[in-house]
Amino acid sequence: MRSTLLFSGLAATALAAEPFLNEPDTGLESYLQQSNNWTEGTLPPLKDIRGLNDFDFAARQKLTTENYFYYRTGSAGEWSYRNNLDIWQKVKFRPRFLRDTTKVNETLGISILGYNFTSPVFISPAPRAQYCDERGELNYVEASAAEDTLYVAAMYAKKTIEEIAAAKSNNTINGPQVIFQQIYTNANLSVTWDNIARAERTGAKAIVWTIDAPADAVRHRAARFDTTNANSATSALTWDIYDQMRNRTSLPIIPKGIASVEDAQEAIRRGVKAIYISNHGGRQLDHSPSPLEIAYEIYRNAPEVFTQVEVMADSGVRYGSDVLKLMALGVKAVGLGRPFLYSNCYGKDGVQKAIQIMKKEIALDAQQAGIADLKKISPAMINARELEDTVYIGEKAT
Ligand SMILES: Cc1cc2nc3c(=O)[nH]c(=O)nc-3n(C[C@H](O)[C@H](O)[C@H](O)COP(=O)(O)O)c2cc1C
Ligand SMILES: *[C@@H]1O[C@H](CO)[C@@H](O)[C@H](O)[C@H]1NC(C)=O
Ligand SMILES: *[C@@H]1O[C@H](CO)[C@@H](O)[C@H](O)[C@H]1NC(C)=O
Ligand SMILES: *[C@@H]1O[C@H](CO)[C@@H](O)[C@H](O)[C@H]1NC(C)=O
Ligand SMILES: *[C@@H]1O[C@H](CO)[C@@H](O)[C@H](O)[C@H]1NC(C)=O
Ligand SMILES: *[C@@H]1O[C@H](CO)[C@@H](O)[C@H](O)[C@H]1NC(C)=O
Ligand SMILES: *[C@@H]1O[C@H](CO)[C@@H](O)[C@H](O)[C@H]1NC(C)=O
């Protein structure tokens, strides 16, 4: 007993040194309790959601443990999951003042593959949206149309490719709504060709090909309920499949899950127009790097990548300032997975609020940092010195 107490005392001290917080405490729960208008186990009013992490708390009130664990799980010890959330602390801003930043909102828009969106934020592919709301992914389609945001639909979405396409708006900044379709390649490639054909028929504008799932992932949290992987069929994933796919579709193919400078360069040699940096939200290989570390590795070894192709990124993004740090390195569009799944517990309004929160935070933090024009954001806006000790530097690095 004594040694147990001693042990837990030491453990507490060790934890106190560097506590991991799934959501830093910004007072949501104390606020709700003093409001006398909230019962544990029910959704807080949407108006009381102030930041994306509040949606995680809210989703825990509504979802069963099993469904929440499916969304929340990382792989193995969830070190990558935690690193994705923690790493932002290592990169500081270098705020510049006495610059007129009042027009920054007008510079928030981006274009990807020639399509325009009103902010750099997009909805990453993550299926089973029906756990939070029975309208499932339809809420994503509608909220992204309302906010002129890119939606990357997941192949294993509850709603079919056709149902998602039928819900598209005809009246967005691009005219008809632009959706990209995520796919996994199947061991039986004719299934893959069918999926690509369906995406083409229903008007998807790009194929986002997930390359970071060459095997089932080790996911202890989700395994407790046997809900580990969406793509349980494993198949040989090779660049040859990319070449075959290239022959089968005229849609741009965006490899999702690029995690090294070499794979970014190989993708460029193969002729891609965009790459998608990600560690799948820490759900595949534990100890795979966060998007900030990957973007920095590319920036340090081959900065030209960011001008040769359009770079998308996701994993662990929760604040406008996270988006700005990636953009400073040259990333163009930044996705979020779990926050949108959680926000869908409030249906379309929740998803839309999540997008609005990000737009607002990006604009306000850009102003705070002295970034007048997001199209001209540069690496000089950040101090990434703390990443220098860990970044991979290849032979050809300068
Ligand atoms: C519940 C869940 C399911 C996911 N399923 C897929 C998928 O089917 N295909 C895919 O490419 N990525 C999938 N992802 C990864 C997301 O596209 C994205 O990379 C990740 O969620 C980003 O990290 P974040 O959740 O920290 O924002 C999934 C993520 C979650 C949380
Ligand atoms: C209490 O919560 C309900 C439902 O969430 C909401 O409609 C109402 O406005 C809230 N009342 C106050 C005083 O905040
Ligand atoms: C968009 O236009 C198509 C073709 O005219 C139509 O079938 C579809 O219902 C429209 N979608 C919406 C959401 O109005
Ligand atoms: C995107 O915006 C640019 C610049 O405003 C414009 O020239 C282009 O036509 C737009 N593209 C689409 C698809 O609307
Ligand atoms: C592969 O999938 C197609 C359907 O797209 C099916 O007709 C065929 O039988 C499958 N082949 C094998 C070996 O399972
Ligand atoms: C792609 O198509 C070309 C022309 O038909 C062919 O020569 C080539 O072998 C094909 N490549 C793959 C990987 O299928
Ligand atoms: C930019 O837009 C946000 C709302 O999205 C608003 O809160 C902010 O005040 C705007 N900034 C400026 C400078 O207009």
Short mmCIF file of C-alpha atoms and ligand atoms in Angstrom, two decimals:
data_model
loop_
_atom_site.label_atom_id
_atom_site.label_comp_id
_atom_site.label_asym_id
_atom_site.label_seq_id
_atom_site.Cartn_x
_atom_site.Cartn_y
_atom_site.Cartn_z
CA MET A 1 0.00 0.00 0.00
CA ARG A 2 2.76 2.42 1.02
CA SER A 3 4.73 1.73 -2.11
CA THR A 4 1.61 2.14 -4.19
CA LEU A 5 1.06 5.54 -2.64
CA LEU A 6 4.68 6.49 -3.22
CA PHE A 7 4.45 5.30 -6.78
CA SER A 8 1.31 7.23 -7.51
CA GLY A 9 2.88 10.28 -5.88
CA LEU A 10 5.84 10.07 -8.23
CA ALA A 11 3.60 9.39 -11.19
CA ALA A 12 1.57 12.47 -10.34
CA THR A 13 4.75 14.56 -10.17
CA ALA A 14 5.95 13.19 -13.49
CA LEU A 15 2.59 13.92 -15.07
CA ALA A 16 2.53 17.39 -13.58
CA ALA A 17 5.74 18.15 -15.45
CA GLU A 18 4.10 17.66 -18.83
CA PRO A 19 0.42 16.88 -18.54
CA PHE A 20 -1.40 15.78 -21.65
CA LEU A 21 -4.73 17.46 -22.03
CA ASN A 22 -7.16 16.12 -24.59
CA GLU A 23 -8.78 19.51 -24.25
CA PRO A 24 -7.13 22.27 -22.25
CA ASP A 25 -9.55 23.47 -19.58
CA THR A 26 -11.01 26.72 -20.80
CA GLY A 27 -13.89 26.63 -18.35
CA LEU A 28 -16.67 25.00 -20.35
CA GLU A 29 -17.71 22.56 -17.65
CA SER A 30 -17.58 25.07 -14.78
CA TYR A 31 -19.51 27.52 -16.91
CA LEU A 32 -22.20 24.96 -17.69
CA GLN A 33 -22.48 23.95 -14.05
CA GLN A 34 -22.97 27.49 -12.82
CA SER A 35 -25.48 28.15 -15.60
CA ASN A 36 -27.91 25.74 -13.87
CA ASN A 37 -29.13 24.90 -17.33
CA TRP A 38 -27.18 21.77 -18.17
CA THR A 39 -27.32 18.15 -17.04
CA GLU A 40 -24.34 15.89 -17.47
CA GLY A 41 -24.99 13.45 -20.30
CA THR A 42 -26.85 15.98 -22.44
CA LEU A 43 -25.53 18.27 -25.16
CA PRO A 44 -24.67 21.78 -23.96
CA PRO A 45 -26.47 24.53 -25.92
CA LEU A 46 -24.69 25.17 -29.22
CA LYS A 47 -24.36 28.85 -28.32
CA ASP A 48 -22.04 27.85 -25.47
CA ILE A 49 -19.58 26.16 -27.83
CA ARG A 50 -16.67 28.59 -28.12
CA GLY A 51 -13.89 26.52 -29.63
CA LEU A 52 -13.48 23.26 -31.48
CA ASN A 53 -12.43 21.33 -28.40
CA ASP A 54 -15.81 22.11 -26.83
CA PHE A 55 -17.34 19.84 -29.48
CA ASP A 56 -15.24 16.91 -28.17
CA PHE A 57 -16.69 17.44 -24.68
CA ALA A 58 -20.18 17.78 -26.15
CA ALA A 59 -19.88 14.61 -28.23
CA ARG A 60 -18.89 12.63 -25.13
CA GLN A 61 -22.21 13.65 -23.58
CA LYS A 62 -24.19 12.27 -26.48
CA LEU A 63 -22.29 9.30 -27.89
CA THR A 64 -22.07 5.81 -26.47
CA THR A 65 -18.58 4.94 -25.23
CA GLU A 66 -18.25 2.53 -28.14
CA ASN A 67 -19.01 5.15 -30.78
CA TYR A 68 -16.97 7.84 -29.09
CA PHE A 69 -14.02 5.44 -28.92
CA TYR A 70 -14.32 4.75 -32.65
CA TYR A 71 -13.97 8.48 -33.36
CA ARG A 72 -11.44 9.20 -30.67
CA THR A 73 -9.09 6.22 -30.99
CA GLY A 74 -5.47 6.62 -31.94
CA SER A 75 -3.13 3.74 -32.61
CA ALA A 76 -1.32 1.82 -29.85
CA GLY A 77 -0.22 4.15 -27.00
CA GLU A 78 -1.78 7.06 -28.90
CA TRP A 79 1.56 8.90 -28.83
CA SER A 80 1.01 10.25 -32.34
CA TYR A 81 -2.50 11.31 -31.41
CA ARG A 82 -1.10 13.27 -28.45
CA ASN A 83 1.88 14.59 -30.40
CA ASN A 84 -0.48 15.88 -33.09
CA LEU A 85 -2.19 18.03 -30.44
CA ASP A 86 0.93 18.98 -28.46
CA ILE A 87 3.46 19.77 -31.20
CA TRP A 88 2.06 23.21 -31.99
CA GLN A 89 3.66 24.46 -28.77
CA LYS A 90 7.11 23.99 -30.30
CA VAL A 91 6.53 26.57 -33.00
CA LYS A 92 6.13 30.16 -31.92
CA PHE A 93 4.89 33.12 -33.87
CA ARG A 94 7.06 36.14 -34.57
CA PRO A 95 4.31 38.75 -34.32
CA ARG A 96 4.88 41.97 -36.20
CA PHE A 97 2.99 45.09 -35.23
CA LEU A 98 1.99 48.45 -36.65
CA ARG A 99 0.91 46.90 -39.91
CA ASP A 100 -2.56 47.42 -41.27
CA THR A 101 -4.22 44.02 -41.05
CA THR A 102 -7.83 45.19 -41.22
CA LYS A 103 -8.41 43.65 -44.66
CA VAL A 104 -7.20 40.17 -43.77
CA ASN A 105 -10.69 38.67 -44.13
CA GLU A 106 -10.59 39.48 -47.82
CA THR A 107 -7.48 37.30 -48.18
CA LEU A 108 -8.83 34.18 -46.43
CA GLY A 109 -9.91 32.45 -49.63
CA ILE A 110 -7.84 29.80 -51.37
CA SER A 111 -7.95 27.87 -54.59
CA ILE A 112 -7.17 24.16 -54.87
CA LEU A 113 -6.88 22.55 -58.29
CA GLY A 114 -8.56 25.65 -59.70
CA TYR A 115 -11.59 25.59 -57.39
CA ASN A 116 -12.21 28.43 -54.99
CA PHE A 117 -13.10 28.25 -51.30
CA THR A 118 -13.60 31.02 -48.77
CA SER A 119 -11.09 29.69 -46.28
CA PRO A 120 -8.14 27.30 -46.08
CA VAL A 121 -10.11 24.91 -43.86
CA PHE A 122 -11.69 21.75 -45.26
CA ILE A 123 -13.54 18.68 -43.98
CA SER A 124 -11.28 15.62 -43.97
CA PRO A 125 -12.67 12.22 -44.96
CA ALA A 126 -14.01 10.39 -41.90
CA PRO A 127 -16.96 8.00 -42.18
CA ARG A 128 -19.75 6.94 -39.81
CA ALA A 129 -21.08 10.47 -39.38
CA GLN A 130 -24.42 8.87 -38.48
CA TYR A 131 -23.18 8.16 -34.93
CA CYS A 132 -23.79 11.79 -34.03
CA ASP A 133 -26.73 12.56 -36.29
CA GLU A 134 -28.84 10.32 -38.47
CA ARG A 135 -28.49 12.66 -41.44
CA GLY A 136 -24.82 11.72 -41.28
CA GLU A 137 -22.65 13.07 -44.05
CA LEU A 138 -25.50 15.08 -45.61
CA ASN A 139 -24.83 17.64 -42.87
CA TYR A 140 -21.23 17.89 -44.10
CA VAL A 141 -22.38 18.47 -47.67
CA GLU A 142 -24.81 21.20 -46.65
CA ALA A 143 -22.58 22.94 -44.12
CA SER A 144 -19.63 23.00 -46.51
CA ALA A 145 -21.87 24.43 -49.25
CA ALA A 146 -23.17 27.12 -46.88
CA GLU A 147 -19.62 28.09 -45.93
CA ASP A 148 -18.03 27.55 -49.37
CA THR A 149 -15.70 25.01 -47.85
CA LEU A 150 -14.17 21.94 -49.45
CA TYR A 151 -15.59 18.59 -48.34
CA VAL A 152 -13.56 15.44 -48.95
CA ALA A 153 -16.09 12.60 -48.75
CA ALA A 154 -14.95 9.28 -47.30
CA MET A 155 -15.41 6.13 -49.36
CA TYR A 156 -16.84 4.32 -46.35
CA ALA A 157 -19.28 7.10 -45.51
CA LYS A 158 -22.69 5.89 -44.33
CA LYS A 159 -24.33 7.83 -47.16
CA THR A 160 -23.40 6.51 -50.58
CA ILE A 161 -21.39 8.45 -53.14
CA GLU A 162 -24.67 8.98 -55.01
CA GLU A 163 -26.60 10.19 -51.95
CA ILE A 164 -23.83 12.64 -51.12
CA ALA A 165 -23.74 13.92 -54.69
CA ALA A 166 -27.52 14.37 -54.74
CA ALA A 167 -27.31 16.67 -51.70
CA LYS A 168 -24.80 19.00 -53.33
CA SER A 169 -25.73 22.63 -53.76
CA ASN A 170 -25.94 24.07 -57.28
CA ASN A 171 -25.14 27.49 -56.04
CA THR A 172 -21.71 27.92 -54.45
CA ILE A 173 -18.70 30.09 -55.13
CA ASN A 174 -17.72 27.49 -57.77
CA GLY A 175 -21.23 27.20 -59.17
CA PRO A 176 -22.15 23.56 -58.51
CA GLN A 177 -20.61 22.43 -55.22
CA VAL A 178 -17.11 20.93 -55.42
CA ILE A 179 -16.50 17.68 -53.55
CA PHE A 180 -13.38 15.51 -53.64
CA GLN A 181 -13.83 11.75 -53.20
CA GLN A 182 -11.53 9.77 -50.90
CA ILE A 183 -10.89 6.16 -51.85
CA TYR A 184 -9.03 3.19 -50.46
CA THR A 185 -7.72 0.76 -53.04
CA ASN A 186 -9.20 -2.69 -52.69
CA ALA A 187 -7.24 -5.93 -53.06
CA ASN A 188 -9.62 -6.58 -55.97
CA LEU A 189 -8.79 -3.56 -58.12
CA SER A 190 -11.97 -3.80 -60.15
CA VAL A 191 -13.79 -2.68 -56.99
CA THR A 192 -11.49 0.36 -56.95
CA TRP A 193 -12.14 1.14 -60.63
CA ASP A 194 -15.88 0.90 -59.92
CA ASN A 195 -15.59 3.35 -57.03
CA ILE A 196 -13.62 5.81 -59.15
CA ALA A 197 -16.16 5.51 -61.95
CA ARG A 198 -19.00 6.24 -59.52
CA ALA A 199 -17.16 9.29 -58.20
CA GLU A 200 -16.62 10.52 -61.76
CA ARG A 201 -20.24 9.91 -62.74
CA THR A 202 -21.52 11.87 -59.76
CA GLY A 203 -19.21 14.81 -60.44
CA ALA A 204 -16.40 14.52 -57.89
CA LYS A 205 -13.57 16.85 -58.88
CA ALA A 206 -10.61 14.87 -57.53
CA ILE A 207 -9.75 11.48 -56.12
CA VAL A 208 -8.05 11.58 -52.73
CA TRP A 209 -6.23 8.26 -52.52
CA THR A 210 -5.38 7.19 -48.98
CA ILE A 211 -1.91 5.64 -49.05
CA ASP A 212 -1.17 5.42 -45.32
CA ALA A 213 -3.19 2.26 -44.62
CA PRO A 214 -1.07 -0.58 -46.02
CA ALA A 215 -2.20 -2.78 -43.12
CA ASP A 216 -4.71 -2.79 -40.31
CA ALA A 217 -3.76 -0.33 -37.59
CA VAL A 218 -3.06 -1.31 -33.98
CA ARG A 219 -5.88 0.54 -32.20
CA HIS A 220 -6.33 -0.64 -28.62
CA ARG A 221 -9.04 1.84 -27.63
CA ALA A 222 -11.30 0.90 -30.54
CA ALA A 223 -10.37 -2.78 -30.40
CA ARG A 224 -12.14 -3.03 -27.04
CA PHE A 225 -15.35 -2.89 -29.05
CA ASP A 226 -13.94 -4.62 -32.14
CA THR A 227 -14.36 -1.41 -34.12
CA THR A 228 -10.78 -0.96 -35.19
CA ASN A 229 -10.52 -0.26 -38.91
CA ALA A 230 -12.82 0.85 -41.68
CA ASN A 231 -10.60 -0.65 -44.35
CA SER A 232 -10.13 -4.17 -43.04
CA ALA A 233 -9.18 -5.55 -46.47
CA THR A 234 -5.46 -5.09 -46.79
CA SER A 235 -3.83 -4.96 -50.20
CA ALA A 236 -0.44 -4.23 -51.68
CA LEU A 237 -0.18 -0.48 -52.03
CA THR A 238 2.39 0.61 -54.62
CA TRP A 239 3.18 3.51 -56.93
CA ASP A 240 2.30 1.13 -59.77
CA ILE A 241 -1.32 1.31 -58.62
CA TYR A 242 -1.08 5.09 -58.90
CA ASP A 243 0.08 4.70 -62.51
CA GLN A 244 -2.76 2.31 -63.27
CA MET A 245 -5.24 4.68 -61.65
CA ARG A 246 -3.80 7.54 -63.69
CA ASN A 247 -4.68 5.51 -66.79
CA ARG A 248 -8.24 4.96 -65.63
CA THR A 249 -9.36 8.46 -64.74
CA SER A 250 -8.83 11.98 -65.89
CA LEU A 251 -9.56 13.28 -62.39
CA PRO A 252 -6.57 14.56 -60.43
CA ILE A 253 -5.35 11.98 -57.90
CA ILE A 254 -4.15 13.35 -54.56
CA PRO A 255 -2.13 10.91 -52.44
CA LYS A 256 -3.27 11.27 -48.80
CA GLY A 257 -0.88 10.34 -46.04
CA ILE A 258 2.42 11.73 -47.36
CA ALA A 259 4.76 11.69 -44.36
CA SER A 260 8.25 12.27 -45.75
CA VAL A 261 10.10 14.55 -48.16
CA GLU A 262 11.03 11.56 -50.34
CA ASP A 263 7.42 10.49 -50.87
CA ALA A 264 6.45 14.09 -51.62
CA GLN A 265 9.16 14.20 -54.29
CA GLU A 266 8.20 10.79 -55.68
CA ALA A 267 4.60 11.95 -55.98
CA ILE A 268 5.79 14.99 -57.93
CA ARG A 269 7.88 12.77 -60.26
CA ARG A 270 4.71 10.75 -60.89
CA GLY A 271 2.93 13.90 -61.96
CA VAL A 272 0.53 14.67 -59.10
CA LYS A 273 -0.85 18.19 -58.88
CA ALA A 274 -1.47 18.10 -55.14
CA ILE A 275 -0.28 16.09 -52.14
CA TYR A 276 -1.95 15.59 -48.77
CA ILE A 277 0.27 15.50 -45.70
CA SER A 278 -1.27 13.51 -42.83
CA ASN A 279 -0.69 10.84 -40.23
CA HIS A 280 -4.38 9.94 -40.37
CA GLY A 281 -5.06 11.66 -37.06
CA GLY A 282 -2.58 9.33 -35.32
CA ARG A 283 -4.72 6.32 -36.19
CA GLN A 284 -2.24 4.32 -38.29
CA LEU A 285 1.42 4.02 -37.24
CA ASP A 286 2.03 5.22 -33.70
CA HIS A 287 5.07 7.55 -33.61
CA SER A 288 4.48 8.71 -37.16
CA PRO A 289 5.10 12.46 -37.40
CA SER A 290 2.55 15.23 -37.12
CA PRO A 291 1.74 17.39 -40.16
CA LEU A 292 3.77 20.26 -38.69
CA GLU A 293 6.86 18.03 -38.51
CA ILE A 294 6.26 16.63 -42.00
CA ALA A 295 5.74 20.09 -43.49
CA TYR A 296 8.90 21.26 -41.75
CA GLU A 297 10.89 18.28 -43.05
CA ILE A 298 9.78 19.15 -46.58
CA TYR A 299 10.49 22.84 -46.03
CA ARG A 300 14.02 22.13 -44.77
CA ASN A 301 14.96 19.56 -47.41
CA ALA A 302 13.02 20.53 -50.52
CA PRO A 303 11.13 23.82 -50.08
CA GLU A 304 10.37 23.87 -53.82
CA VAL A 305 7.75 21.15 -53.20
CA PHE A 306 5.38 23.83 -51.91
CA THR A 307 5.50 25.67 -55.24
CA GLN A 308 5.62 22.58 -57.48
CA VAL A 309 2.36 21.17 -56.12
CA GLU A 310 -0.51 22.28 -53.92
CA VAL A 311 -0.08 20.92 -50.42
CA MET A 312 -3.00 19.92 -48.23
CA ALA A 313 -2.51 18.76 -44.63
CA ASP A 314 -4.40 17.46 -41.60
CA SER A 315 -4.06 15.77 -38.19
CA GLY A 316 -4.37 17.45 -34.82
CA VAL A 317 -5.50 20.87 -36.08
CA ARG A 318 -7.80 22.49 -33.50
CA TYR A 319 -7.17 26.26 -33.65
CA GLY A 320 -6.81 28.99 -36.22
CA SER A 321 -3.21 29.45 -35.09
CA ASP A 322 -2.43 25.81 -36.01
CA VAL A 323 -3.63 26.54 -39.54
CA LEU A 324 -1.43 29.65 -39.74
CA LYS A 325 1.68 27.70 -38.72
CA LEU A 326 1.16 25.16 -41.49
CA MET A 327 0.40 27.89 -44.00
CA ALA A 328 3.59 29.75 -43.02
CA LEU A 329 5.54 26.70 -44.21
CA GLY A 330 3.68 26.64 -47.52
CA VAL A 331 0.65 24.43 -46.86
CA LYS A 332 -2.36 25.68 -48.79
CA ALA A 333 -5.38 23.91 -47.31
CA VAL A 334 -5.82 22.43 -43.85
CA GLY A 335 -8.29 19.67 -42.94
CA LEU A 336 -9.90 18.53 -39.71
CA GLY A 337 -11.37 15.12 -38.99
CA ARG A 338 -12.59 14.54 -35.43
CA PRO A 339 -13.77 18.10 -34.72
CA PHE A 340 -16.26 17.84 -37.59
CA LEU A 341 -17.42 14.38 -36.50
CA TYR A 342 -18.04 15.75 -33.00
CA SER A 343 -19.68 18.98 -34.22
CA ASN A 344 -22.15 16.85 -36.19
CA CYS A 345 -23.76 15.96 -32.84
CA TYR A 346 -25.53 19.30 -33.41
CA GLY A 347 -26.33 18.41 -37.02
CA LYS A 348 -25.66 20.79 -39.87
CA ASP A 349 -25.67 23.85 -37.55
CA GLY A 350 -22.88 22.34 -35.50
CA VAL A 351 -20.72 21.57 -38.52
CA GLN A 352 -21.32 25.05 -39.86
CA LYS A 353 -20.42 26.61 -36.52
CA ALA A 354 -17.18 24.60 -36.46
CA ILE A 355 -16.23 26.02 -39.86
CA GLN A 356 -17.17 29.54 -38.75
CA ILE A 357 -15.10 29.25 -35.58
CA MET A 358 -12.07 28.27 -37.63
CA LYS A 359 -12.56 31.09 -40.14
CA LYS A 360 -12.84 33.61 -37.33
CA GLU A 361 -9.82 32.30 -35.43
CA ILE A 362 -7.67 32.26 -38.56
CA ALA A 363 -8.56 35.88 -39.33
CA LEU A 364 -8.15 37.15 -35.77
CA ASP A 365 -4.87 35.33 -35.17
CA ALA A 366 -3.49 36.46 -38.52
CA GLN A 367 -4.19 40.02 -37.41
CA GLN A 368 -2.61 39.39 -34.02
CA ALA A 369 0.52 38.10 -35.77
CA GLY A 370 0.67 41.03 -38.17
CA ILE A 371 -0.24 39.03 -41.27
CA ALA A 372 -2.05 41.50 -43.51
CA ASP A 373 -2.45 39.15 -46.47
CA LEU A 374 -2.74 35.40 -45.99
CA LYS A 375 -1.66 34.89 -49.58
CA LYS A 376 1.70 36.35 -48.61
CA ILE A 377 2.21 34.46 -45.34
CA SER A 378 5.84 33.41 -45.09
CA PRO A 379 8.12 31.23 -42.96
CA ALA A 380 9.44 34.43 -41.37
CA MET A 381 6.16 34.61 -39.42
CA ILE A 382 7.18 31.64 -37.27
CA ASN A 383 10.11 30.49 -35.17
CA ALA A 384 10.43 26.74 -35.66
CA ARG A 385 13.84 26.44 -34.01
CA GLU A 386 12.60 23.80 -31.58
CA LEU A 387 11.84 21.48 -34.49
CA GLU A 388 15.44 21.68 -35.71
CA ASP A 389 16.67 19.08 -33.21
CA THR A 390 14.26 16.46 -34.42
CA VAL A 391 13.73 17.19 -38.10
CA TYR A 392 15.19 14.74 -40.59
CA ILE A 393 17.83 16.41 -42.74
CA GLY A 394 18.74 14.43 -45.86
CA GLU A 395 22.03 14.44 -47.74
CA LYS A 396 20.98 17.15 -50.14
CA ALA A 397 19.59 19.48 -47.49
CA THR A 398 21.09 22.93 -47.42
C1 LIG B 1 -13.29 8.25 -37.08
C2 LIG B 1 -12.32 8.53 -38.17
C3 LIG B 1 -12.38 7.82 -39.36
C4 LIG B 1 -11.49 8.08 -40.38
N1 LIG B 1 -11.61 7.40 -41.57
C5 LIG B 1 -10.83 7.74 -42.61
C6 LIG B 1 -11.04 7.15 -43.88
O1 LIG B 1 -11.94 6.34 -44.09
N2 LIG B 1 -10.20 7.51 -44.89
C7 LIG B 1 -9.19 8.41 -44.70
O2 LIG B 1 -8.46 8.72 -45.64
N3 LIG B 1 -8.99 8.98 -43.51
C8 LIG B 1 -9.79 8.68 -42.47
N4 LIG B 1 -9.59 9.29 -41.26
C9 LIG B 1 -8.52 10.28 -41.12
C10 LIG B 1 -9.00 11.68 -41.45
O3 LIG B 1 -9.21 11.84 -42.83
C11 LIG B 1 -7.97 12.72 -41.03
O4 LIG B 1 -6.73 12.41 -41.63
C12 LIG B 1 -7.79 12.81 -39.51
O5 LIG B 1 -9.02 12.66 -38.85
C13 LIG B 1 -7.16 14.14 -39.15
O6 LIG B 1 -6.88 14.20 -37.79
P1 LIG B 1 -7.83 14.91 -36.72
O7 LIG B 1 -8.95 13.98 -36.47
O8 LIG B 1 -6.93 15.07 -35.55
O9 LIG B 1 -8.27 16.22 -37.30
C14 LIG B 1 -10.49 9.04 -40.21
C15 LIG B 1 -10.42 9.75 -39.03
C16 LIG B 1 -11.33 9.52 -38.01
C17 LIG B 1 -11.24 10.34 -36.77
C1 LIG B 2 -31.20 26.65 -21.45
O1 LIG B 2 -30.96 25.64 -22.44
C2 LIG B 2 -31.97 25.57 -23.44
C3 LIG B 2 -31.70 24.34 -24.30
O2 LIG B 2 -30.35 24.07 -24.45
C4 LIG B 2 -31.98 26.87 -24.21
O3 LIG B 2 -32.97 26.83 -25.20
C5 LIG B 2 -32.22 28.04 -23.27
O4 LIG B 2 -32.11 29.25 -23.96
C6 LIG B 2 -31.23 28.00 -22.12
N1 LIG B 2 -31.58 29.03 -21.13
C7 LIG B 2 -30.68 29.88 -20.66
C8 LIG B 2 -31.18 30.82 -19.60
O5 LIG B 2 -29.52 29.92 -21.04
C1 LIG B 3 -29.09 20.73 -58.70
O1 LIG B 3 -29.41 20.66 -60.06
C2 LIG B 3 -29.70 19.34 -60.50
C3 LIG B 3 -29.87 19.37 -62.01
O2 LIG B 3 -30.68 20.44 -62.38
C4 LIG B 3 -30.93 18.82 -59.77
O3 LIG B 3 -31.20 17.50 -60.15
C5 LIG B 3 -30.64 18.86 -58.27
O4 LIG B 3 -31.79 18.48 -57.54
C6 LIG B 3 -30.21 20.23 -57.84
N1 LIG B 3 -29.78 20.17 -56.44
C7 LIG B 3 -30.31 20.89 -55.47
C8 LIG B 3 -29.76 20.67 -54.08
O5 LIG B 3 -31.17 21.71 -55.67
C1 LIG B 4 -11.64 31.46 -58.69
O1 LIG B 4 -11.24 32.78 -58.41
C2 LIG B 4 -10.44 33.35 -59.42
C3 LIG B 4 -9.90 34.68 -58.92
O2 LIG B 4 -10.92 35.42 -58.29
C4 LIG B 4 -11.26 33.47 -60.69
O3 LIG B 4 -10.48 34.02 -61.72
C5 LIG B 4 -11.74 32.08 -61.10
O4 LIG B 4 -12.60 32.18 -62.21
C6 LIG B 4 -12.48 31.41 -59.95
N1 LIG B 4 -12.74 30.02 -60.30
C7 LIG B 4 -13.94 29.47 -60.19
C8 LIG B 4 -14.03 28.02 -60.54
O5 LIG B 4 -14.92 30.09 -59.82
C1 LIG B 5 -13.67 -8.37 -58.07
O1 LIG B 5 -14.75 -7.47 -58.00
C2 LIG B 5 -15.67 -7.58 -59.07
C3 LIG B 5 -16.73 -6.52 -58.87
O2 LIG B 5 -16.21 -5.26 -59.10
C4 LIG B 5 -16.30 -8.96 -59.10
O3 LIG B 5 -17.14 -9.05 -60.22
C5 LIG B 5 -15.20 -10.00 -59.16
O4 LIG B 5 -15.78 -11.29 -59.04
C6 LIG B 5 -14.19 -9.80 -58.06
N1 LIG B 5 -13.08 -10.72 -58.22
C7 LIG B 5 -12.66 -11.53 -57.26
C8 LIG B 5 -11.48 -12.39 -57.57
O5 LIG B 5 -13.17 -11.53 -56.14
C1 LIG B 6 -1.04 3.07 -69.05
O1 LIG B 6 -1.49 3.14 -70.40
C2 LIG B 6 -0.45 3.11 -71.35
C3 LIG B 6 -1.06 3.35 -72.71
O2 LIG B 6 -2.17 2.53 -72.93
C4 LIG B 6 0.30 1.78 -71.23
O3 LIG B 6 1.37 1.76 -72.15
C5 LIG B 6 0.82 1.62 -69.83
O4 LIG B 6 1.41 0.34 -69.68
C6 LIG B 6 -0.27 1.78 -68.81
N1 LIG B 6 0.32 1.79 -67.48
C7 LIG B 6 -0.19 1.11 -66.47
C8 LIG B 6 0.57 1.16 -65.20
O5 LIG B 6 -1.21 0.48 -66.57
C1 LIG B 7 -13.18 38.98 -39.97
O1 LIG B 7 -14.31 38.15 -39.89
C2 LIG B 7 -14.61 37.69 -38.58
C3 LIG B 7 -15.84 36.82 -38.66
O2 LIG B 7 -15.60 35.70 -39.47
C4 LIG B 7 -14.83 38.83 -37.64
O3 LIG B 7 -15.00 38.33 -36.32
C5 LIG B 7 -13.66 39.76 -37.69
O4 LIG B 7 -13.93 40.89 -36.90
C6 LIG B 7 -13.37 40.19 -39.10
N1 LIG B 7 -12.18 41.01 -39.11
C7 LIG B 7 -12.13 42.18 -39.74
C8 LIG B 7 -10.85 42.90 -39.65
O5 LIG B 7 -13.08 42.61 -40.38
#
